[in-house]
PDB file of C-alpha atoms in Angstrom:
ATOM      1  CA  MET A   1     -63.190 -27.455 -37.059  1.00 41.00           C
ATOM      2  CA  LYS A   2     -62.085 -24.901 -34.666  1.00 42.00           C
ATOM      3  CA  LEU A   3     -60.994 -27.404 -32.133  1.00 43.00           C
ATOM      4  CA  LEU A   4     -59.146 -29.623 -34.599  1.00 43.00           C
ATOM      5  CA  PHE A   5     -56.857 -26.861 -36.036  1.00 40.00           C
ATOM      6  CA  PRO A   6     -54.707 -26.306 -33.182  1.00 41.00           C
ATOM      7  CA  THR A   7     -54.130 -29.793 -32.662  1.00 39.00           C
ATOM      8  CA  LEU A   8     -53.119 -30.223 -36.260  1.00 36.00           C
ATOM      9  CA  LEU A   9     -50.791 -27.347 -35.964  1.00 38.00           C
ATOM     10  CA  LEU A  10     -49.168 -28.556 -32.961  1.00 36.00           C
ATOM     11  CA  SER A  11     -48.567 -31.995 -34.341  1.00 33.00           C
ATOM     12  CA  GLY A  12     -46.959 -30.427 -37.321  1.00 36.00           C
ATOM     13  CA  LEU A  13     -44.711 -28.326 -35.440  1.00 36.00           C
ATOM     14  CA  VAL A  14     -43.666 -31.665 -33.280  1.00 39.00           C
ATOM     15  CA  PHE A  15     -43.137 -33.493 -36.629  1.00 36.00           C
ATOM     16  CA  SER A  16     -41.212 -30.542 -38.039  1.00 38.00           C
ATOM     17  CA  GLN A  17     -38.777 -30.603 -35.153  1.00 50.00           C
ATOM     18  CA  LYS A  18     -38.145 -34.137 -35.315  1.00 71.00           C
ATOM     19  CA  THR A  19     -36.734 -34.452 -38.841  1.00 86.00           C
ATOM     20  CA  ILE A  20     -33.159 -34.770 -40.006  1.00 92.00           C
ATOM     21  CA  PRO A  21     -31.590 -32.747 -42.648  1.00 94.00           C
ATOM     22  CA  SER A  22     -31.162 -34.741 -45.840  1.00 95.00           C
ATOM     23  CA  ASP A  23     -27.497 -33.904 -45.902  1.00 96.00           C
ATOM     24  CA  PHE A  24     -27.011 -35.919 -42.573  1.00 98.00           C
ATOM     25  CA  LYS A  25     -25.794 -39.593 -42.635  1.00 97.00           C
ATOM     26  CA  LYS A  26     -26.366 -42.375 -40.163  1.00 97.00           C
ATOM     27  CA  ILE A  27     -23.860 -42.992 -37.530  1.00 98.00           C
ATOM     28  CA  PRO A  28     -22.469 -46.525 -37.847  1.00 96.00           C
ATOM     29  CA  GLU A  29     -23.984 -48.761 -35.025  1.00 95.00           C
ATOM     30  CA  ILE A  30     -20.364 -49.991 -33.848  1.00 95.00           C
ATOM     31  CA  LEU A  31     -19.749 -46.247 -32.907  1.00 96.00           C
ATOM     32  CA  ASP A  32     -22.083 -46.454 -30.053  1.00 95.00           C
ATOM     33  CA  ASN A  33     -19.530 -48.175 -27.887  1.00 95.00           C
ATOM     34  CA  THR A  34     -17.273 -45.551 -26.406  1.00 94.00           C
ATOM     35  CA  GLU A  35     -14.439 -48.071 -25.890  1.00 93.00           C
ATOM     36  CA  LEU A  36     -14.350 -48.733 -29.684  1.00 96.00           C
ATOM     37  CA  LEU A  37     -13.572 -45.184 -30.432  1.00 97.00           C
ATOM     38  CA  TYR A  38     -10.050 -44.935 -28.999  1.00 97.00           C
ATOM     39  CA  PRO A  39      -8.197 -46.542 -31.722  1.00 96.00           C
ATOM     40  CA  PHE A  40      -9.487 -43.712 -34.138  1.00 97.00           C
ATOM     41  CA  ILE A  41      -7.687 -41.018 -32.033  1.00 97.00           C
ATOM     42  CA  ILE A  42      -4.948 -38.986 -33.938  1.00 96.00           C
ATOM     43  CA  PRO A  43      -3.228 -36.983 -31.176  1.00 95.00           C
ATOM     44  CA  ASP A  44      -2.087 -33.411 -32.071  1.00 88.00           C
ATOM     45  CA  LYS A  45       1.261 -34.062 -30.219  1.00 89.00           C
ATOM     46  CA  LYS A  46       3.688 -36.912 -31.313  1.00 89.00           C
ATOM     47  CA  PHE A  47       3.949 -39.184 -28.344  1.00 90.00           C
ATOM     48  CA  ASP A  48       6.220 -42.311 -28.208  1.00 88.00           C
ATOM     49  CA  TYR A  49       3.448 -44.428 -26.844  1.00 90.00           C
ATOM     50  CA  TRP A  50      -0.023 -43.824 -25.464  1.00 94.00           C
ATOM     51  CA  SER A  51      -2.726 -45.953 -23.847  1.00 93.00           C
ATOM     52  CA  VAL A  52      -6.403 -45.972 -22.584  1.00 95.00           C
ATOM     53  CA  LEU A  53      -6.818 -47.987 -19.450  1.00 94.00           C
ATOM     54  CA  ARG A  54      -9.525 -48.755 -16.888  1.00 93.00           C
ATOM     55  CA  ASN A  55      -8.639 -48.785 -13.126  1.00 91.00           C
ATOM     56  CA  ASN A  56      -8.305 -52.443 -12.800  1.00 89.00           C
ATOM     57  CA  PRO A  57      -5.292 -54.111 -10.995  1.00 85.00           C
ATOM     58  CA  ASP A  58      -4.971 -56.733 -13.373  1.00 85.00           C
ATOM     59  CA  PRO A  59      -2.806 -55.342 -16.135  1.00 80.00           C
ATOM     60  CA  ASP A  60      -4.538 -57.587 -18.873  1.00 82.00           C
ATOM     61  CA  LYS A  61      -7.961 -56.377 -17.718  1.00 87.00           C
ATOM     62  CA  ALA A  62      -6.854 -52.946 -17.501  1.00 90.00           C
ATOM     63  CA  ILE A  63      -5.747 -52.166 -21.132  1.00 90.00           C
ATOM     64  CA  ILE A  64      -8.545 -50.830 -23.438  1.00 93.00           C
ATOM     65  CA  TYR A  65      -6.255 -49.677 -26.244  1.00 94.00           C
ATOM     66  CA  GLU A  66      -2.599 -49.173 -26.851  1.00 91.00           C
ATOM     67  CA  SER A  67      -0.580 -47.524 -29.425  1.00 90.00           C
ATOM     68  CA  GLN A  68       2.504 -49.550 -30.634  1.00 79.00           C
ATOM     69  CA  MET A  69       4.967 -49.545 -27.646  1.00 67.00           C
ATOM     70  CA  PRO A  70       8.835 -49.378 -28.499  1.00 61.00           C
ATOM     71  CA  LYS A  71      10.304 -52.611 -27.256  1.00 60.00           C
ATOM     72  CA  PHE A  72      12.645 -50.903 -24.766  1.00 60.00           C
ATOM     73  CA  MET A  73       9.801 -49.127 -23.073  1.00 56.00           C
ATOM     74  CA  THR A  74       8.226 -50.192 -19.844  1.00 59.00           C
ATOM     75  CA  ILE A  75       5.431 -48.165 -17.992  1.00 59.00           C
ATOM     76  CA  ASN A  76       4.661 -49.100 -14.382  1.00 64.00           C
ATOM     77  CA  ASP A  77       2.692 -45.978 -13.175  1.00 69.00           C
ATOM     78  CA  PRO A  78       0.021 -46.743 -10.864  1.00 75.00           C
ATOM     79  CA  ALA A  79      -3.690 -45.729 -11.765  1.00 78.00           C
ATOM     80  CA  PRO A  80      -4.552 -42.274 -10.790  1.00 87.00           C
ATOM     81  CA  GLU A  81      -7.470 -41.935  -8.013  1.00 87.00           C
ATOM     82  CA  LYS A  82      -9.759 -40.361 -10.560  1.00 90.00           C
ATOM     83  CA  GLY A  83     -10.571 -40.463 -14.215  1.00 92.00           C
ATOM     84  CA  PHE A  84     -12.636 -39.687 -17.080  1.00 95.00           C
ATOM     85  CA  PHE A  85     -16.273 -41.198 -17.580  1.00 92.00           C
ATOM     86  CA  GLN A  86     -16.565 -42.011 -13.763  1.00 87.00           C
ATOM     87  CA  LYS A  87     -19.153 -44.311 -13.031  1.00 85.00           C
ATOM     88  CA  CYS A  88     -18.638 -45.339  -9.557  1.00 83.00           C
ATOM     89  CA  LEU A  89     -15.999 -45.663  -6.773  1.00 79.00           C
ATOM     90  CA  GLY A  90     -13.884 -48.642  -6.746  1.00 82.00           C
ATOM     91  CA  GLU A  91     -12.234 -50.794  -9.470  1.00 84.00           C
ATOM     92  CA  ASN A  92     -13.582 -50.784 -13.051  1.00 82.00           C
ATOM     93  CA  CYS A  93     -15.209 -47.401 -12.417  1.00 90.00           C
ATOM     94  CA  PHE A  94     -13.210 -44.961 -14.646  1.00 93.00           C
ATOM     95  CA  LEU A  95     -10.854 -44.635 -17.554  1.00 95.00           C
ATOM     96  CA  TYR A  96      -7.605 -42.822 -17.839  1.00 95.00           C
ATOM     97  CA  LEU A  97      -4.774 -42.051 -20.683  1.00 96.00           C
ATOM     98  CA  ILE A  98      -1.106 -42.504 -20.036  1.00 93.00           C
ATOM     99  CA  ALA A  99       1.316 -41.108 -22.796  1.00 92.00           C
ATOM    100  CA  CYS A 100       5.086 -40.979 -22.910  1.00 90.00           C
ATOM    101  CA  GLU A 101       6.826 -38.228 -24.451  1.00 86.00           C
ATOM    102  CA  ASN A 102      10.504 -37.740 -24.220  1.00 84.00           C
ATOM    103  CA  ASN A 103      10.698 -40.811 -21.843  1.00 81.00           C
ATOM    104  CA  GLN A 104       8.366 -38.992 -19.570  1.00 86.00           C
ATOM    105  CA  SER A 105       5.043 -40.475 -18.683  1.00 87.00           C
ATOM    106  CA  LYS A 106       1.877 -38.103 -18.451  1.00 91.00           C
ATOM    107  CA  TYR A 107      -1.602 -38.854 -17.183  1.00 93.00           C
ATOM    108  CA  PHE A 108      -4.633 -37.553 -18.917  1.00 95.00           C
ATOM    109  CA  SER A 109      -7.301 -38.213 -16.321  1.00 94.00           C
ATOM    110  CA  ASN A 110     -10.521 -36.045 -16.596  1.00 96.00           C
ATOM    111  CA  GLU A 111     -12.893 -35.162 -19.499  1.00 97.00           C
ATOM    112  CA  LYS A 112     -10.885 -31.748 -20.292  1.00 97.00           C
ATOM    113  CA  GLN A 113      -7.541 -33.434 -20.581  1.00 96.00           C
ATOM    114  CA  LEU A 114      -8.898 -36.013 -22.869  1.00 97.00           C
ATOM    115  CA  ARG A 115     -10.345 -33.352 -24.866  1.00 97.00           C
ATOM    116  CA  ASP A 116      -6.772 -31.639 -24.830  1.00 96.00           C
ATOM    117  CA  PHE A 117      -5.168 -34.918 -25.864  1.00 96.00           C
ATOM    118  CA  ILE A 118      -7.388 -35.248 -28.773  1.00 97.00           C
ATOM    119  CA  GLY A 119      -6.935 -31.650 -30.134  1.00 96.00           C
ATOM    120  CA  PHE A 120      -7.978 -30.911 -33.676  1.00 97.00           C
ATOM    121  CA  ILE A 121     -10.859 -33.367 -34.472  1.00 98.00           C
ATOM    122  CA  ASP A 122      -9.879 -35.300 -37.397  1.00 97.00           C
ATOM    123  CA  ASN A 123     -12.740 -37.800 -37.806  1.00 98.00           C
ATOM    124  CA  LEU A 124     -16.290 -38.902 -36.663  1.00 98.00           C
ATOM    125  CA  PRO A 125     -15.230 -41.142 -33.485  1.00 98.00           C
ATOM    126  CA  GLU A 126     -13.103 -38.102 -32.303  1.00 98.00           C
ATOM    127  CA  ALA A 127     -16.246 -35.967 -32.432  1.00 98.00           C
ATOM    128  CA  ILE A 128     -18.280 -38.456 -30.752  1.00 98.00           C
ATOM    129  CA  LEU A 129     -15.721 -39.059 -28.036  1.00 97.00           C
ATOM    130  CA  ILE A 130     -15.634 -35.233 -27.493  1.00 98.00           C
ATOM    131  CA  ALA A 131     -19.451 -35.206 -27.234  1.00 98.00           C
ATOM    132  CA  ASN A 132     -19.280 -38.125 -25.000  1.00 97.00           C
ATOM    133  CA  THR A 133     -17.210 -36.124 -22.470  1.00 97.00           C
ATOM    134  CA  PHE A 134     -20.103 -33.654 -22.271  1.00 97.00           C
ATOM    135  CA  GLY A 135     -22.516 -36.362 -21.601  1.00 96.00           C
ATOM    136  CA  TYR A 136     -23.937 -36.751 -24.851  1.00 98.00           C
ATOM    137  CA  ILE A 137     -24.262 -40.458 -26.231  1.00 97.00           C
ATOM    138  CA  VAL A 138     -25.099 -42.151 -29.601  1.00 98.00           C
ATOM    139  CA  ASP A 139     -28.539 -43.940 -29.495  1.00 97.00           C
ATOM    140  CA  THR A 140     -28.673 -46.133 -32.613  1.00 95.00           C
ATOM    141  CA  THR A 141     -32.338 -46.814 -32.118  1.00 94.00           C
ATOM    142  CA  ASN A 142     -33.452 -43.210 -33.569  1.00 95.00           C
ATOM    143  CA  LYS A 143     -32.023 -41.062 -36.253  1.00 95.00           C
ATOM    144  CA  LEU A 144     -32.501 -38.046 -33.901  1.00 96.00           C
ATOM    145  CA  SER A 145     -29.638 -39.468 -31.895  1.00 97.00           C
ATOM    146  CA  SER A 146     -27.413 -41.032 -34.422  1.00 98.00           C
ATOM    147  CA  SER A 147     -26.726 -38.946 -37.330  1.00 98.00           C
ATOM    148  CA  TYR A 148     -23.850 -36.612 -38.374  1.00 98.00           C
ATOM    149  CA  LYS A 149     -22.411 -34.216 -41.094  1.00 98.00           C
ATOM    150  CA  ILE A 150     -18.605 -33.443 -41.429  1.00 98.00           C
ATOM    151  CA  GLU A 151     -17.705 -30.097 -42.727  1.00 97.00           C
ATOM    152  CA  ASP A 152     -14.235 -28.336 -43.008  1.00 97.00           C
ATOM    153  CA  LYS A 153     -14.787 -26.245 -39.892  1.00 98.00           C
ATOM    154  CA  ASN A 154     -17.572 -28.010 -37.729  1.00 98.00           C
ATOM    155  CA  ILE A 155     -18.675 -31.519 -37.280  1.00 98.00           C
ATOM    156  CA  SER A 156     -22.406 -31.477 -36.599  1.00 98.00           C
ATOM    157  CA  LEU A 157     -24.346 -34.372 -34.881  1.00 98.00           C
ATOM    158  CA  TYR A 158     -27.737 -35.537 -33.618  1.00 98.00           C
ATOM    159  CA  LEU A 159     -26.945 -37.330 -30.113  1.00 98.00           C
ATOM    160  CA  SER A 160     -28.958 -37.989 -27.111  1.00 98.00           C
ATOM    161  CA  LYS A 161     -28.684 -37.416 -23.341  1.00 97.00           C
ATOM    162  CA  ILE A 162     -30.319 -40.321 -21.471  1.00 94.00           C
ATOM    163  CA  LYS A 163     -32.037 -40.227 -17.895  1.00 91.00           C
ATOM    164  CA  ASN A 164     -31.962 -43.702 -16.674  1.00 87.00           C
ATOM    165  CA  CYS A 165     -35.097 -43.735 -13.898  1.00 88.00           C
ATOM    166  CA  PRO A 166     -37.483 -43.285 -15.290  1.00 90.00           C
ATOM    167  CA  LEU A 167     -36.092 -43.850 -18.859  1.00 92.00           C
ATOM    168  CA  ILE A 168     -36.152 -40.635 -20.847  1.00 95.00           C
ATOM    169  CA  LYS A 169     -34.217 -39.978 -24.092  1.00 96.00           C
ATOM    170  CA  GLU A 170     -33.743 -36.504 -25.283  1.00 97.00           C
ATOM    171  CA  SER A 171     -32.465 -35.475 -28.780  1.00 98.00           C
ATOM    172  CA  PHE A 172     -29.930 -32.658 -29.070  1.00 98.00           C
ATOM    173  CA  SER A 173     -28.386 -30.978 -32.302  1.00 98.00           C
ATOM    174  CA  ILE A 174     -24.699 -30.407 -31.784  1.00 98.00           C
ATOM    175  CA  LYS A 175     -22.161 -28.563 -33.490  1.00 98.00           C
ATOM    176  CA  ILE A 176     -18.527 -29.153 -32.651  1.00 98.00           C
ATOM    177  CA  ASN A 177     -15.688 -26.749 -33.918  1.00 98.00           C
ATOM    178  CA  ARG A 178     -12.952 -29.028 -35.336  1.00 98.00           C
ATOM    179  CA  LYS A 179     -10.045 -26.905 -34.503  1.00 97.00           C
ATOM    180  CA  THR A 180     -11.089 -25.638 -30.808  1.00 96.00           C
ATOM    181  CA  GLY A 181     -13.270 -28.440 -29.813  1.00 95.00           C
ATOM    182  CA  LYS A 182     -16.111 -25.845 -28.550  1.00 96.00           C
ATOM    183  CA  LEU A 183     -19.423 -27.552 -28.471  1.00 98.00           C
ATOM    184  CA  GLU A 184     -22.689 -25.897 -29.096  1.00 98.00           C
ATOM    185  CA  ALA A 185     -25.912 -27.882 -28.288  1.00 98.00           C
ATOM    186  CA  LYS A 186     -29.665 -27.325 -28.680  1.00 97.00           C
ATOM    187  CA  SER A 187     -32.435 -29.652 -27.500  1.00 97.00           C
ATOM    188  CA  ASN A 188     -34.798 -31.090 -29.894  1.00 96.00           C
ATOM    189  CA  GLY A 189     -36.926 -32.505 -27.204  1.00 96.00           C
ATOM    190  CA  ILE A 190     -37.895 -35.834 -25.920  1.00 95.00           C
ATOM    191  CA  TYR A 191     -38.204 -38.681 -28.202  1.00 95.00           C
ATOM    192  CA  PHE A 192     -38.741 -41.598 -26.111  1.00 94.00           C
ATOM    193  CA  LYS A 193     -40.096 -41.921 -22.588  1.00 93.00           C
ATOM    194  CA  SER A 194     -40.808 -44.957 -20.296  1.00 90.00           C
ATOM    195  CA  GLU A 195     -41.752 -45.539 -16.754  1.00 87.00           C
ATOM    196  CA  ASP A 196     -38.903 -48.298 -16.513  1.00 84.00           C
ATOM    197  CA  CYS A 197     -35.651 -47.802 -14.845  1.00 84.00           C
ATOM    198  CA  ILE A 198     -32.500 -48.986 -16.404  1.00 75.00           C
ATOM    199  CA  THR A 199     -28.917 -49.525 -14.586  1.00 68.00           C
ATOM    200  CA  PRO A 200     -26.305 -47.769 -16.209  1.00 59.00           C
TER     201      PRO A 200
END
């Protein structure tokens, strides 16, 4: 019995760390795709037009999302050399945002600038996008990586950080201040581990 007690105690501690508070809801599966989050952005500033693009020379393939463009407006700005969510070098490797204000175009081409563009966090998709800029993602296979709670001052999330080789998924409790965008995170431990490698 003396040998069993520490084992039971340890399993109880692990179990208690891996439960989600009852006031948290499941994040809808569609929100695990970053590209589907942009239409929900409500910028703090009033822009005449803004769009999210990938660095692709084909204009039709470059646009991920664009707000309604006035008929008289044409934007021919080239893609910047770097952007946010950079995955590789070359074409189709990163995203950037371009906005028009008082007939002047402005780039938002890194994670901090994307956070600044979002400003006050109005909704869950914006909160997930902010978390994405810090490397946290929605993994809908587990509640430990796909749960949320919205309050007046903060949005709290359970999200994941994933290492691809070997495949390791780690849960994090995240709190984001809706006004400042400040993010606090605490690890809940690894909830999935495999010897397999995946290509991002």
